[in-house]
Amino acid sequence: MEKTCEFLKKAGTYYLATADGAQPRVRPFGTAHIFEGRLYIQTGASKKVSQEMHVNPRIEICAYTGDEWMRIEAVAVRDGRIEAQASMLDAYPMLKSMYAAGDGNSEVWYLSDATATIYSFTKGAAYTEKF
């Protein structure tokens, strides 16, 4: 999970895919944070992406950096604890202008049953991490 988090942070922007009924939806994201041994992402409860994850928590993430790219298949699990929200906001202080721990809008989700695979355009072998 640490290598996956490092890769997402290095990429800066990654793309999160959800399902809206039969329609796939993809959006840019930028948070990746390890808290209590789990990899977390953050969004707002008022956003459609949150509503979609509540209905169908199966997500995919894709990120690219240099000559490597990563795909993550996971189940997103909402963590409603204020401590988890505060930890994410401390890791990404620029979000504090939009969110506050316990504000009813800030949501953090950890990735469960995840498989992250790093592929290379120049190297033959792929690296896979499960968490």
mmCIF file of C-alpha atoms in Angstrom:
data_model
loop_
_atom_site.group_PDB
_atom_site.id
_atom_site.type_symbol
_atom_site.label_atom_id
_atom_site.label_comp_id
_atom_site.label_asym_id
_atom_site.label_seq_id
_atom_site.Cartn_x
_atom_site.Cartn_y
_atom_site.Cartn_z
ATOM 1 C CA MET A 1 0.000 0.000 0.000
ATOM 2 C CA GLU A 2 2.909 2.348 0.680
ATOM 3 C CA LYS A 3 4.220 2.001 -2.895
ATOM 4 C CA THR A 4 0.712 2.672 -4.230
ATOM 5 C CA CYS A 5 0.359 5.801 -2.101
ATOM 6 C CA GLU A 6 3.805 7.032 -3.161
ATOM 7 C CA PHE A 7 2.914 6.539 -6.818
ATOM 8 C CA LEU A 8 -0.374 8.477 -6.470
ATOM 9 C CA LYS A 9 1.386 11.334 -4.686
ATOM 10 C CA LYS A 10 4.127 11.425 -7.319
ATOM 11 C CA ALA A 11 1.511 11.538 -10.084
ATOM 12 C CA GLY A 12 -0.246 14.420 -8.318
ATOM 13 C CA THR A 13 -3.467 13.973 -10.257
ATOM 14 C CA TYR A 14 -5.066 10.598 -10.751
ATOM 15 C CA TYR A 15 -8.407 9.598 -12.238
ATOM 16 C CA LEU A 16 -11.145 7.888 -10.236
ATOM 17 C CA ALA A 17 -13.833 5.917 -12.071
ATOM 18 C CA THR A 18 -17.265 5.235 -10.608
ATOM 19 C CA ALA A 19 -20.532 3.926 -12.019
ATOM 20 C CA ASP A 20 -23.635 6.078 -12.378
ATOM 21 C CA GLY A 21 -26.118 3.334 -13.190
ATOM 22 C CA ALA A 22 -24.843 1.911 -16.467
ATOM 23 C CA GLN A 23 -22.766 5.010 -17.238
ATOM 24 C CA PRO A 24 -19.106 5.128 -16.170
ATOM 25 C CA ARG A 25 -17.908 8.444 -14.705
ATOM 26 C CA VAL A 26 -14.263 9.520 -14.418
ATOM 27 C CA ARG A 27 -12.930 12.481 -12.462
ATOM 28 C CA PRO A 28 -9.535 13.906 -11.493
ATOM 29 C CA PHE A 29 -8.560 13.478 -7.844
ATOM 30 C CA GLY A 30 -5.440 14.411 -5.919
ATOM 31 C CA THR A 31 -5.570 13.028 -2.375
ATOM 32 C CA ALA A 32 -3.825 9.866 -1.199
ATOM 33 C CA HIS A 33 -3.105 9.399 2.487
ATOM 34 C CA ILE A 34 -2.310 6.490 4.771
ATOM 35 C CA PHE A 35 -4.122 6.588 8.118
ATOM 36 C CA GLU A 36 -4.186 3.718 10.602
ATOM 37 C CA GLY A 37 -2.783 1.306 8.017
ATOM 38 C CA ARG A 38 -5.291 2.097 5.268
ATOM 39 C CA LEU A 39 -5.034 4.104 2.047
ATOM 40 C CA TYR A 40 -7.583 6.944 1.997
ATOM 41 C CA ILE A 41 -8.964 9.362 -0.576
ATOM 42 C CA GLN A 42 -11.154 12.402 0.098
ATOM 43 C CA THR A 43 -14.184 14.062 -1.491
ATOM 44 C CA GLY A 44 -17.238 16.086 -0.541
ATOM 45 C CA ALA A 45 -20.538 14.466 0.444
ATOM 46 C CA SER A 46 -22.366 16.984 -1.746
ATOM 47 C CA LYS A 47 -20.614 15.777 -4.903
ATOM 48 C CA LYS A 48 -22.095 13.249 -7.333
ATOM 49 C CA VAL A 49 -18.981 11.085 -7.009
ATOM 50 C CA SER A 50 -19.838 10.555 -3.342
ATOM 51 C CA GLN A 51 -23.428 9.647 -4.156
ATOM 52 C CA GLU A 52 -22.203 7.168 -6.780
ATOM 53 C CA MET A 53 -19.779 5.509 -4.344
ATOM 54 C CA HIS A 54 -22.558 5.179 -1.760
ATOM 55 C CA VAL A 55 -24.675 3.284 -4.327
ATOM 56 C CA ASN A 56 -21.831 1.242 -5.846
ATOM 57 C CA PRO A 57 -18.545 1.383 -3.931
ATOM 58 C CA ARG A 58 -16.567 -0.522 -6.593
ATOM 59 C CA ILE A 59 -14.095 1.944 -8.096
ATOM 60 C CA GLU A 60 -11.021 2.045 -10.284
ATOM 61 C CA ILE A 61 -8.185 4.534 -10.190
ATOM 62 C CA CYS A 62 -5.684 5.232 -12.952
ATOM 63 C CA ALA A 63 -2.524 7.338 -12.613
ATOM 64 C CA TYR A 64 0.439 8.079 -14.849
ATOM 65 C CA THR A 65 3.936 9.335 -14.182
ATOM 66 C CA GLY A 66 7.027 9.196 -16.370
ATOM 67 C CA ASP A 67 7.122 5.871 -18.183
ATOM 68 C CA GLU A 68 4.861 4.082 -15.693
ATOM 69 C CA TRP A 69 1.130 3.985 -15.062
ATOM 70 C CA MET A 70 -0.998 2.396 -12.363
ATOM 71 C CA ARG A 71 -4.436 0.856 -12.218
ATOM 72 C CA ILE A 72 -6.169 0.216 -8.896
ATOM 73 C CA GLU A 73 -9.293 -1.884 -8.527
ATOM 74 C CA ALA A 74 -10.906 -1.453 -5.096
ATOM 75 C CA VAL A 75 -13.974 -1.153 -2.954
ATOM 76 C CA ALA A 76 -14.309 2.317 -1.406
ATOM 77 C CA VAL A 77 -15.375 2.244 2.246
ATOM 78 C CA ARG A 78 -16.581 5.478 3.833
ATOM 79 C CA ASP A 79 -15.006 6.270 7.201
ATOM 80 C CA GLY A 80 -17.199 8.761 9.053
ATOM 81 C CA ARG A 81 -14.794 9.316 11.931
ATOM 82 C CA ILE A 82 -13.707 12.893 12.540
ATOM 83 C CA GLU A 83 -10.178 11.638 13.316
ATOM 84 C CA ALA A 84 -9.854 10.171 9.813
ATOM 85 C CA GLN A 85 -11.137 13.394 8.235
ATOM 86 C CA ALA A 86 -8.788 15.518 10.370
ATOM 87 C CA SER A 87 -5.799 13.364 9.436
ATOM 88 C CA MET A 88 -6.543 13.800 5.723
ATOM 89 C CA LEU A 89 -7.023 17.548 6.087
ATOM 90 C CA ASP A 90 -3.762 17.834 8.029
ATOM 91 C CA ALA A 91 -2.010 16.003 5.166
ATOM 92 C CA TYR A 92 -3.663 18.332 2.606
ATOM 93 C CA PRO A 93 -4.009 21.712 4.364
ATOM 94 C CA MET A 94 -5.107 23.435 1.136
ATOM 95 C CA LEU A 95 -8.416 21.552 1.477
ATOM 96 C CA LYS A 96 -9.151 23.330 4.761
ATOM 97 C CA SER A 97 -10.486 26.316 2.816
ATOM 98 C CA MET A 98 -13.295 24.044 1.517
ATOM 99 C CA TYR A 99 -13.679 21.366 4.200
ATOM 100 C CA ALA A 100 -13.460 20.887 7.946
ATOM 101 C CA ALA A 101 -13.446 17.667 9.932
ATOM 102 C CA GLY A 102 -16.990 16.985 11.073
ATOM 103 C CA ASP A 103 -18.572 19.618 8.809
ATOM 104 C CA GLY A 104 -20.999 17.092 7.310
ATOM 105 C CA ASN A 105 -19.478 17.536 3.849
ATOM 106 C CA SER A 106 -15.904 16.261 4.153
ATOM 107 C CA GLU A 107 -15.776 12.545 3.415
ATOM 108 C CA VAL A 108 -12.850 10.176 3.531
ATOM 109 C CA TRP A 109 -12.939 6.723 1.987
ATOM 110 C CA TYR A 110 -10.391 3.969 2.387
ATOM 111 C CA LEU A 111 -9.622 1.414 -0.289
ATOM 112 C CA SER A 112 -10.519 -2.156 0.613
ATOM 113 C CA ASP A 113 -9.990 -5.385 -1.339
ATOM 114 C CA ALA A 114 -7.592 -3.387 -3.495
ATOM 115 C CA THR A 115 -5.260 -4.551 -6.224
ATOM 116 C CA ALA A 116 -2.822 -1.958 -7.522
ATOM 117 C CA THR A 117 -0.701 -2.779 -10.552
ATOM 118 C CA ILE A 118 2.108 -0.599 -11.871
ATOM 119 C CA TYR A 119 2.869 -1.066 -15.551
ATOM 120 C CA SER A 120 5.813 0.276 -17.513
ATOM 121 C CA PHE A 121 6.050 1.422 -21.097
ATOM 122 C CA THR A 122 9.780 0.602 -21.124
ATOM 123 C CA LYS A 123 10.155 -2.331 -18.697
ATOM 124 C CA GLY A 124 8.557 -5.710 -19.257
ATOM 125 C CA ALA A 125 7.399 -6.698 -15.793
ATOM 126 C CA ALA A 126 4.505 -5.231 -13.857
ATOM 127 C CA TYR A 127 4.418 -4.745 -10.084
ATOM 128 C CA THR A 128 1.275 -5.715 -8.168
ATOM 129 C CA GLU A 129 0.331 -4.819 -4.607
ATOM 130 C CA LYS A 130 -2.776 -6.106 -2.794
ATOM 131 C CA PHE A 131 -4.163 -4.509 0.326
#
